[in-house]
Amino acid sequence: MIHSLFLVNASGDIFLEKHWKSVVSRSVCDYFFEALERATEPENVPPVIPTPHHYLINVLRHRIYFVAVIQSEVPPLFVIEFLHRVVDTFQDYFGVCTEAAIKDNVVVVYELLEEMLDNGFPLATESNILKELIKPPTILRTVVNTITGSTNVGEQLPTGQLSVVPWRRTGVKYTNNEAYFDVIEEIDAIIDKSGSTITAEIQGVIDACVKLTGMPDLTLSFMNPRLLDDVSFHPCVRFKRWEAERILSFIPPDGNFRLLSYHVSSQNLVAIPVYVKHNISFREGSSQGRFELTLGPKQTMGKAVESVLVSSQLPRGVLNANLNPSQGTYTFDPVTKLLSWDVGKINPQKLPSLKGSMSLQAGASKPDENPTINIQFKIQQLAISGLKVNRLDMYGEKYKPFKGIKYMTKAGKFQVRT
Amino acid sequence: MRAPPALSASAPRNGSRDSVSGALRRSASSSSTAAAAAEMSASSAFIDEKGGSASEPEYGHDPASGGIFSTDYKRHDDLKEMLDSNKDSLKLEAMKRIVAMIARGKNASDLFPAVVKNVACKNIEVKKLVYVYLVRYAEEQQDLALLSISTFQRGLKDPNQLIRASALRVLSSIRVTIIVPIMMLAIKEAASDMSPYVRKTAAHAIPKLHSLDPEQKDQLIEVIEKLLADKTTLVAGSVVMAFEEVCPDRIDLIHKNYRKLCNLLIDVEEWGQVVIINMLTRYARTQFLNPNVNESLLEENSEKAFYASDDEEEEDKKAEPATLAKRKPYVMDPDHRLLLRNTKPLLQSRNAAVVMAVAQLYFHLAPKAEVGIIAKALVRLMRSHSEVQYVVLQNVATMTIKRRGMFEPYLKSFYIRSTDPTQIKILKLEVLTNLANETNISTILREFQTYIKSMDKDFVAASIQAIGRCATNIGEVRDTCLNGLVQLLSNRDELVVAESVVVIKKLLQMQPEQHSDIIKHMAKLIDNIQVPMARASILWLIGEYCEHVPKIAPDVLRNMAKTFTNEEDIVKLQIINLAAKLYLTNSKQTKLLTQYVLNLAKYDQNYDIRDRARFIRQLIVPTDKSGALSKYAKKLFLALKPAPVLQSTFKDRDHFQLGSLSHLLNAKAAGYQELPDWPESAPDPSVRNVEVIRLLERVTTLTSIPDWSKCTSRKDRKEKKTEKPFYSDSEGESGPTESADSESDSGSGSESASASDESGSGSESEESREETESEDEEEDEEKEKKRKKRLDKTKAKKPAEESAESEQSSGTEDRKRGRKAVKNQKSASESESESESSESEDESEEESEEESESDTDIRKKKMPISKQPPKQSKKESKKERQEMSLLDLDDFEPAPASAPVTPVNFLSSSLVSDLEGLSLTNNILAPTAIAPSGSIKMYELLHRITVHQQHQLRDQKPAHRGAQAAVWDEDPRVHRDRRVSSR
């Protein structure tokens, strides 16, 4: 399975290596660097690179390449999924997953990697088990450790691996018992020139933050579970119960976790909460272009559209843009030709607009490609698919937990073609 | 465990080091090394010069010994001092720095001796870091690494399962060939450990040992076989992983575990699921029939039959006989169905690798009508990280070629965003092209139109090619596409134009007559286009269809002759071609030009071009010597050429197992296991049966044979046996898919006869194999007994042979004599149980409730038996067995749940100790009544006994309906579900 792992930073230096079987020379990464050079964009490095004796499988997260070396047939997704799980774990432990954070915590990183794989085969990847084995570094603990000389490694033996619910650590205790669920939906859409929807789908997740004492057994039911016909679950969810009753029944892991994610496909009707009026044109023979953009709310169920951010990759021929926003601020990077406009909240009474002119390279012909407009926004207290949690019940423990549900709709890959 | 001789190699050094180092260090070094030293210095016979001298310099630079040290060694002096200190905090600090060095790829191997002696440090973190170091450098410092072994050996005996497991884990990770025997022993021991976690670690250790010393393969396969029989979810994934690495071709080991693996699958951890599903895909390909085998035949037949194939299997069966009377209708093996059913929920996994594994399983194994369900899950994965997308799209692309309909509803999910990375865009384009058909082509082309305006030029080029492919595949839109492409010829971007030219050339080949104006248009372009491939394409077109453009062609040749020397090779070749073709059709105008071009080519630097020129000159220019061929030159050059077929690069990729690395690379990766073709006729399905007959037989072996390491596995197998009715329970859920009556009839009827024979012979061969490898006499003896018993059984079945055979076999030992009588009785009960089980199966398919009751009956029956004290003197054994068989019969009556009589403390302890004397093996199974004797051996035994009982508890559970829900590793979800539903 996974032979070795190299972490490569944006400038192409290997700053960490770990081997689970015999040592593979880091020169194997030369093949990766070659591919890196060939790729025009950082994300265009092929995820799987064959070399004479090994195969390199890499993922790019937080501008760090995680390059796994494998020697024989293994499902590539197996390795890719695992590498992403490693990144998630680092993020969970250090808050961020940057080169600096990894270098600062190199010992913890090493201990984690040691526990996560045995001979290249995943051993403990559940964050609850890992946290039992290796305590995440906090500022307080670092101070305490330096004074008392105690360690980050859990003193008691990690029984989680033996437990019937491997995702939950044992002996959890809280004074305030609380369970929060965030229903977050992202709209992926492509809107064409005329404003009609080409494709739109909703990608939803329910993220949970559960801090409950003991071994609580939760059930979560929905008002309209029929919406969820394409779901994937955290392993704690009892699948049979879902199949039979459409109720989520589970013993939650401790802390933050993703309970389920769902997908409302393009076959369903998806409400599009914003519309864009645009007029981006270049005149033949002139070195000027017109740029007009107006945003407006639509189908928002009375909720405000917030944190709106518009960005667009303008054609290469554009030298500069001279625009005038009715609200918010805009920036134009003349090197990358990226225009971004931080709109903020959309006021339905006074629609935000961005108007002005673009100057083109003198003598250059009119660019024949049209920029696409990417939009980001947030709508609080609304799940655009209409999903609603009915109730949350707890069994197995006596206390009364504090429960909270939050809804949010965001733009995912929301694109308007012009 | 005895220390094998290999270990003593380290002894003298260990001793000597201790003597060299000061008192302070001695106290710091763990008691274990001291103990090891003491123990090992006794075996002084094993002092090898080499080892001793090799270790010398390392002590030389020890500050305590004050030797000569080089500057290089000096570098880590502070670390060494810290490691030698008394304080854990200093040691920890040193270890952290060392690990940081390792992480950066710096060489820290010279610290090995200083680090390794901390292996038994009390501080857990220090210990862990030492392990990290040890595993990293042991291979380079083999001799010194041996110092640490005894610590791990001690750890292997620790009462705490986690310590046992971690000791085994580190021990097996040390790649030092000399400790192979120790590892082997440890793995064997751990494979029958009471803790599933330790067994899991043992499974992990198997591939490690195999890679270290492939010669251990045979022994390791034995361990794998044993662990495969393990029925905990914890072990399943790891052992299948070991199986895949060590002996992926030993499909016979899977038979008996197949159903269990299918049923455990949902509760195995996600990484294990991937491995198991991939393995089962291969297994199913060898064992079951192609569910789509009738497809092609049916399509030719009447429409009615055609539709039947799309429906469920049983309808297939019913509808067909009319049309396909002579053909045997396809009936899906229930085990095949079981696999499909049990993997389906995993499409809901959060792990992309699991979803992909299930998808490929369905693609390779499911009937055509059922494959569709994977599309939704795969489309969902597309929202994941771009690397995941990349792999999924590769697989979707392959799938869309074979089964287009599956993804058609999700067409829009493959639409391309400008923010996608180029490699993703191109894959999506591939999928869209594969999905194009008459009904959706207009929307797809509209999409393509927007793609052509993209800023990503590589992507634009790919889009143009995609349009070309759509045009060749779908006749209706060919003209539209062609017109669109011609418009692109006026695009400002040269790459776009060039790509269009190449694609247009291919399209024109399909119907050149209608498009002479396009050819003319393109001829004009040659002045502007610089991309060689495009120039070559235009030249070829003009040459090929010079009769359509008789005026332009010579002019183009004239122009090209001017620039010939500056052209790229590929263009030069086409100029020669054009010249030759024009010479043949219009020699009046072009004769001189052609000769000029050929002369230029004659002196070209590239010898391909020189060759071509020479060849063509011979062929077309009539000379005296010219051969017969030149007469046919025109036919040769201007023959009608078949239009190129624009094919997907993903065509035929599905001969690689989907989701595999080989599929992704479209090349066989090392260690790739070919996906076998479906067998013509199904191998005997009864090999997977784990039937009740063997249960009884096993019970007897269990009672008479006390070797526990054997017994655990046997017990497991026995438990499997009961699983048959158990599984049919779950089969009941999907009732409609299988035709209840016809199938179970054929299943139970034919199988029970053949199966019993099969199983007998099968296990016999298994046994004989084992026997050749086994070293212990005891084992041999035990096996002989077993075999005899089996013989007995067959005797009971075939009374004619019985007497003769029994004489033979019973001649060796008198023990059996009593048994024979019992056997006869038992065979009665056997047959009864058999019929019962098959009956229960029938019922189960209609009503799962009833089924589970019969299920519990069988379990009950088994329970009390296995509790029987196993060690018996010969006479007693007879008596006991009679009792037992009576018991069996009793249990077959539908007794109340509380009924089972369990003779737990059947033997008094004194009797047991008597029997101990009679025992044939060292390992004695004592009933719980025996007081522990205090020896380690006894201690271990007790462990095992508790395991045994726990196993039994587990067996009982279904009977008690979840009352003991959370016991052990049974899936908590299932039980909770039960509990909740009963609430």
mmCIF file of C-alpha atoms in Angstrom, chain A residues 1 16-17 19-23 26 43-48 50 55 58-61 70-78 80-82 84-85 106-107 110-111 114-115 117-119 121-123 125-126 151-155 157-158 161-162 164-165 186 188-190 198-199 201 203 217 229-241 263 266-267 313-316 365-366 368-372 374 395 413 415 417, chain B residues 92 96 99-100 102-105 123-125 128-129 132 136 139 160-163 169 173 175 197 200 204 207-208 234 237-238 241 245 269-272 274-275 278 345 348-353 356 376 379-380 383 385 387-392 409-410 412-413 415-419 421-423 447 450-451 453-455 457 491-492 659-662 664-665 668-672 966 968-970 972-973 976-977 980 983:
data_model
loop_
_atom_site.group_PDB
_atom_site.id
_atom_site.type_symbol
_atom_site.label_atom_id
_atom_site.label_comp_id
_atom_site.label_asym_id
_atom_site.label_seq_id
_atom_site.Cartn_x
_atom_site.Cartn_y
_atom_site.Cartn_z
ATOM 1 C CA MET A 1 0.000 0.000 0.000
ATOM 2 C CA LEU A 16 8.913 16.278 5.524
ATOM 3 C CA GLU A 17 9.271 12.647 4.697
ATOM 4 C CA HIS A 19 8.448 5.947 5.376
ATOM 5 C CA TRP A 20 6.289 3.065 6.453
ATOM 6 C CA LYS A 21 8.244 0.343 4.749
ATOM 7 C CA SER A 22 11.863 0.416 3.715
ATOM 8 C CA VAL A 23 13.197 3.829 2.858
ATOM 9 C CA ARG A 26 13.620 11.267 -2.012
ATOM 10 C CA GLU A 43 -3.833 22.153 -9.782
ATOM 11 C CA ASN A 44 -3.063 20.633 -13.146
ATOM 12 C CA VAL A 45 -0.473 18.211 -11.876
ATOM 13 C CA PRO A 46 -1.832 14.765 -12.673
ATOM 14 C CA PRO A 47 -2.836 13.052 -9.419
ATOM 15 C CA VAL A 48 -1.112 9.845 -10.443
ATOM 16 C CA PRO A 50 3.993 6.624 -12.940
ATOM 17 C CA TYR A 55 3.794 5.368 -8.626
ATOM 18 C CA ASN A 58 -0.418 13.375 -4.903
ATOM 19 C CA VAL A 59 -3.020 15.729 -3.614
ATOM 20 C CA LEU A 60 -2.756 19.484 -3.324
ATOM 21 C CA ARG A 61 -4.220 21.075 -0.232
ATOM 22 C CA ILE A 70 3.315 3.349 -3.809
ATOM 23 C CA GLN A 71 4.911 0.380 -5.382
ATOM 24 C CA SER A 72 2.123 -1.831 -6.590
ATOM 25 C CA GLU A 73 -1.498 -1.899 -7.582
ATOM 26 C CA VAL A 74 -3.772 -0.123 -5.158
ATOM 27 C CA PRO A 75 -6.998 1.732 -5.891
ATOM 28 C CA PRO A 76 -5.872 5.327 -6.465
ATOM 29 C CA LEU A 77 -8.899 6.684 -4.678
ATOM 30 C CA PHE A 78 -7.882 4.713 -1.620
ATOM 31 C CA ILE A 80 -6.195 9.983 -2.395
ATOM 32 C CA GLU A 81 -8.936 9.652 0.156
ATOM 33 C CA PHE A 82 -6.421 8.719 2.791
ATOM 34 C CA HIS A 84 -7.152 14.008 2.331
ATOM 35 C CA ARG A 85 -7.951 12.384 5.633
ATOM 36 C CA VAL A 106 6.774 17.911 13.452
ATOM 37 C CA VAL A 107 6.855 15.433 16.306
ATOM 38 C CA TYR A 110 5.162 12.114 12.948
ATOM 39 C CA GLU A 111 3.335 10.441 15.785
ATOM 40 C CA GLU A 114 2.825 6.568 12.658
ATOM 41 C CA GLU A 115 -0.568 5.756 14.131
ATOM 42 C CA LEU A 117 -0.765 3.756 8.909
ATOM 43 C CA ASP A 118 0.730 0.411 9.728
ATOM 44 C CA ASN A 119 2.937 -0.946 7.002
ATOM 45 C CA PHE A 121 -2.298 0.215 5.483
ATOM 46 C CA PRO A 122 -4.617 2.612 7.322
ATOM 47 C CA LEU A 123 -4.896 1.744 10.971
ATOM 48 C CA THR A 125 -8.035 7.350 10.973
ATOM 49 C CA GLU A 126 -10.890 8.323 13.264
ATOM 50 C CA THR A 151 3.799 14.791 27.246
ATOM 51 C CA ASN A 152 1.340 14.966 24.460
ATOM 52 C CA VAL A 153 0.988 11.253 24.267
ATOM 53 C CA GLY A 154 -2.037 9.969 26.091
ATOM 54 C CA GLU A 155 -1.128 8.363 29.386
ATOM 55 C CA LEU A 157 -4.146 3.193 26.949
ATOM 56 C CA PRO A 158 -6.277 4.001 23.960
ATOM 57 C CA GLN A 161 -9.672 1.104 18.992
ATOM 58 C CA LEU A 162 -11.236 -1.808 20.783
ATOM 59 C CA VAL A 164 -17.757 -1.132 19.619
ATOM 60 C CA VAL A 165 -18.109 2.493 18.632
ATOM 61 C CA GLU A 186 -24.284 25.092 -1.336
ATOM 62 C CA ASP A 188 -23.744 24.904 -7.719
ATOM 63 C CA ALA A 189 -25.128 26.549 -10.773
ATOM 64 C CA ILE A 190 -24.329 27.608 -14.268
ATOM 65 C CA ILE A 198 -28.363 25.689 -17.436
ATOM 66 C CA THR A 199 -27.728 23.479 -14.480
ATOM 67 C CA GLU A 201 -27.771 21.454 -7.967
ATOM 68 C CA GLN A 203 -24.814 20.107 -2.193
ATOM 69 C CA ASP A 217 -27.792 7.814 21.464
ATOM 70 C CA ASP A 229 -32.476 10.623 -1.759
ATOM 71 C CA ASP A 230 -28.769 10.868 -2.394
ATOM 72 C CA VAL A 231 -26.903 10.860 0.880
ATOM 73 C CA SER A 232 -23.689 9.689 2.391
ATOM 74 C CA PHE A 233 -23.308 9.121 6.077
ATOM 75 C CA HIS A 234 -20.749 9.263 8.790
ATOM 76 C CA PRO A 235 -20.099 5.651 9.797
ATOM 77 C CA CYS A 236 -21.930 6.215 13.067
ATOM 78 C CA VAL A 237 -25.319 6.458 11.364
ATOM 79 C CA ARG A 238 -27.363 3.291 11.420
ATOM 80 C CA PHE A 239 -28.124 2.654 7.837
ATOM 81 C CA LYS A 240 -30.938 0.180 8.322
ATOM 82 C CA ARG A 241 -32.915 2.563 10.439
ATOM 83 C CA HIS A 263 -26.975 16.011 -2.994
ATOM 84 C CA SER A 266 -30.024 18.919 -11.240
ATOM 85 C CA GLN A 267 -33.179 16.975 -12.013
ATOM 86 C CA GLN A 313 -11.340 36.500 -14.947
ATOM 87 C CA LEU A 314 -11.153 39.164 -17.633
ATOM 88 C CA PRO A 315 -9.607 38.464 -21.019
ATOM 89 C CA ARG A 316 -5.878 38.751 -21.372
ATOM 90 C CA SER A 365 -7.953 42.965 -31.641
ATOM 91 C CA LYS A 366 -11.150 42.471 -29.743
ATOM 92 C CA ASP A 368 -13.303 36.793 -28.600
ATOM 93 C CA GLU A 369 -13.624 35.008 -25.333
ATOM 94 C CA ASN A 370 -16.214 36.081 -22.805
ATOM 95 C CA PRO A 371 -15.390 36.218 -19.143
ATOM 96 C CA THR A 372 -17.464 34.207 -16.713
ATOM 97 C CA ASN A 374 -18.287 33.754 -10.271
ATOM 98 C CA TYR A 395 -31.583 8.234 24.569
ATOM 99 C CA LYS A 413 -19.610 26.868 -7.739
ATOM 100 C CA GLN A 415 -21.110 30.748 -12.328
ATOM 101 C CA ARG A 417 -21.627 33.007 -18.371
ATOM 102 C CA LEU B 92 12.183 13.234 25.369
ATOM 103 C CA LYS B 96 12.033 14.918 19.574
ATOM 104 C CA VAL B 99 12.610 12.574 15.079
ATOM 105 C CA ALA B 100 12.609 16.050 13.607
ATOM 106 C CA ILE B 102 14.383 11.992 10.506
ATOM 107 C CA ALA B 103 11.379 13.921 9.284
ATOM 108 C CA ARG B 104 13.604 16.310 7.408
ATOM 109 C CA GLY B 105 15.372 13.373 5.840
ATOM 110 C CA ASN B 123 7.839 7.275 29.514
ATOM 111 C CA ILE B 124 5.328 6.410 26.832
ATOM 112 C CA GLU B 125 6.191 9.204 24.488
ATOM 113 C CA LYS B 128 6.991 5.676 21.024
ATOM 114 C CA LEU B 129 9.590 7.925 19.535
ATOM 115 C CA VAL B 132 9.747 5.396 15.336
ATOM 116 C CA ARG B 136 13.372 3.651 10.547
ATOM 117 C CA GLU B 139 17.349 -2.208 8.567
ATOM 118 C CA ASN B 160 -2.859 -5.926 28.243
ATOM 119 C CA GLN B 161 -3.973 -6.505 24.688
ATOM 120 C CA LEU B 162 -2.878 -3.080 23.531
ATOM 121 C CA ILE B 163 0.650 -3.659 24.709
ATOM 122 C CA ARG B 169 3.462 -4.157 15.526
ATOM 123 C CA SER B 173 8.120 -3.642 11.451
ATOM 124 C CA ARG B 175 13.156 -5.391 8.906
ATOM 125 C CA TYR B 197 -7.187 -6.215 18.153
ATOM 126 C CA LYS B 200 -5.780 -7.636 13.618
ATOM 127 C CA HIS B 204 -1.041 -6.574 9.545
ATOM 128 C CA PRO B 207 2.554 -8.839 4.693
ATOM 129 C CA LYS B 208 5.476 -7.326 6.556
ATOM 130 C CA LEU B 234 -11.867 -5.720 13.209
ATOM 131 C CA GLY B 237 -10.263 -6.015 6.507
ATOM 132 C CA SER B 238 -6.701 -6.541 7.619
ATOM 133 C CA MET B 241 -5.348 -7.143 2.860
ATOM 134 C CA GLU B 245 -0.562 -9.239 -0.744
ATOM 135 C CA GLU B 269 -13.835 -0.133 8.825
ATOM 136 C CA GLU B 270 -13.844 1.774 5.576
ATOM 137 C CA TRP B 271 -10.340 0.933 4.387
ATOM 138 C CA GLY B 272 -10.962 -2.724 4.920
ATOM 139 C CA VAL B 274 -12.323 -1.268 -0.098
ATOM 140 C CA VAL B 275 -9.926 -4.167 0.007
ATOM 141 C CA ASN B 278 -12.100 -5.510 -4.613
ATOM 142 C CA PRO B 345 -25.685 0.333 1.115
ATOM 143 C CA GLN B 348 -23.756 5.749 0.814
ATOM 144 C CA SER B 349 -20.332 5.741 2.375
ATOM 145 C CA ARG B 350 -18.603 9.027 3.018
ATOM 146 C CA ASN B 351 -15.402 7.475 1.762
ATOM 147 C CA ALA B 352 -14.947 7.971 -1.962
ATOM 148 C CA ALA B 353 -12.778 4.889 -2.236
ATOM 149 C CA MET B 356 -15.830 3.622 -6.102
ATOM 150 C CA LYS B 376 -26.026 8.683 -8.683
ATOM 151 C CA VAL B 379 -22.038 11.828 -9.648
ATOM 152 C CA ARG B 380 -22.127 12.771 -5.979
ATOM 153 C CA ARG B 383 -18.319 17.312 -5.842
ATOM 154 C CA HIS B 385 -11.680 17.269 -4.169
ATOM 155 C CA GLU B 387 -8.104 14.567 -7.318
ATOM 156 C CA VAL B 388 -11.134 12.480 -6.453
ATOM 157 C CA GLN B 389 -12.974 14.015 -9.357
ATOM 158 C CA TYR B 390 -10.140 13.135 -11.644
ATOM 159 C CA VAL B 391 -10.190 9.474 -10.753
ATOM 160 C CA VAL B 392 -13.975 9.244 -10.751
ATOM 161 C CA PRO B 409 -29.934 11.584 -16.671
ATOM 162 C CA TYR B 410 -26.901 13.235 -15.096
ATOM 163 C CA LYS B 412 -25.800 18.324 -16.763
ATOM 164 C CA SER B 413 -23.604 17.354 -13.860
ATOM 165 C CA TYR B 415 -21.082 20.534 -17.665
ATOM 166 C CA ILE B 416 -17.833 22.386 -17.419
ATOM 167 C CA ARG B 417 -17.090 25.396 -15.291
ATOM 168 C CA SER B 418 -14.423 27.857 -16.192
ATOM 169 C CA THR B 419 -12.859 27.299 -12.784
ATOM 170 C CA PRO B 421 -8.645 22.539 -13.699
ATOM 171 C CA THR B 422 -7.846 21.732 -17.316
ATOM 172 C CA GLN B 423 -7.398 18.023 -16.726
ATOM 173 C CA GLU B 447 -22.565 23.716 -24.461
ATOM 174 C CA THR B 450 -19.553 28.174 -25.123
ATOM 175 C CA TYR B 451 -16.506 26.031 -24.416
ATOM 176 C CA LYS B 453 -14.871 30.647 -26.378
ATOM 177 C CA SER B 454 -12.959 29.690 -23.277
ATOM 178 C CA MET B 455 -9.629 31.254 -22.462
ATOM 179 C CA LYS B 457 -6.683 27.022 -25.214
ATOM 180 C CA ASN B 491 -10.855 32.421 -35.469
ATOM 181 C CA ARG B 492 -7.999 34.597 -34.451
ATOM 182 C CA GLY B 659 -11.096 1.911 -9.947
ATOM 183 C CA SER B 660 -7.705 0.266 -10.105
ATOM 184 C CA LEU B 661 -4.416 1.997 -10.655
ATOM 185 C CA SER B 662 -3.922 -0.011 -13.817
ATOM 186 C CA LEU B 664 -6.203 4.831 -14.473
ATOM 187 C CA LEU B 665 -2.842 4.471 -16.162
ATOM 188 C CA LYS B 668 -0.709 -2.980 -16.044
ATOM 189 C CA ALA B 669 0.679 -1.881 -12.707
ATOM 190 C CA ALA B 670 2.913 -4.123 -10.654
ATOM 191 C CA GLY B 671 0.910 -6.555 -8.600
ATOM 192 C CA TYR B 672 -2.279 -6.046 -10.565
ATOM 193 C CA ALA B 966 -22.993 -4.336 23.443
ATOM 194 C CA TRP B 968 -17.841 -7.534 22.041
ATOM 195 C CA ASP B 969 -17.461 -6.653 18.557
ATOM 196 C CA GLU B 970 -20.871 -7.326 17.208
ATOM 197 C CA PRO B 972 -23.713 -1.974 17.969
ATOM 198 C CA ARG B 973 -25.900 -0.468 15.344
ATOM 199 C CA ARG B 976 -29.487 -0.870 18.900
ATOM 200 C CA ASP B 977 -31.740 -1.113 15.971
ATOM 201 C CA VAL B 980 -35.245 0.295 19.420
ATOM 202 C CA ARG B 983 -39.300 -0.861 22.143
#
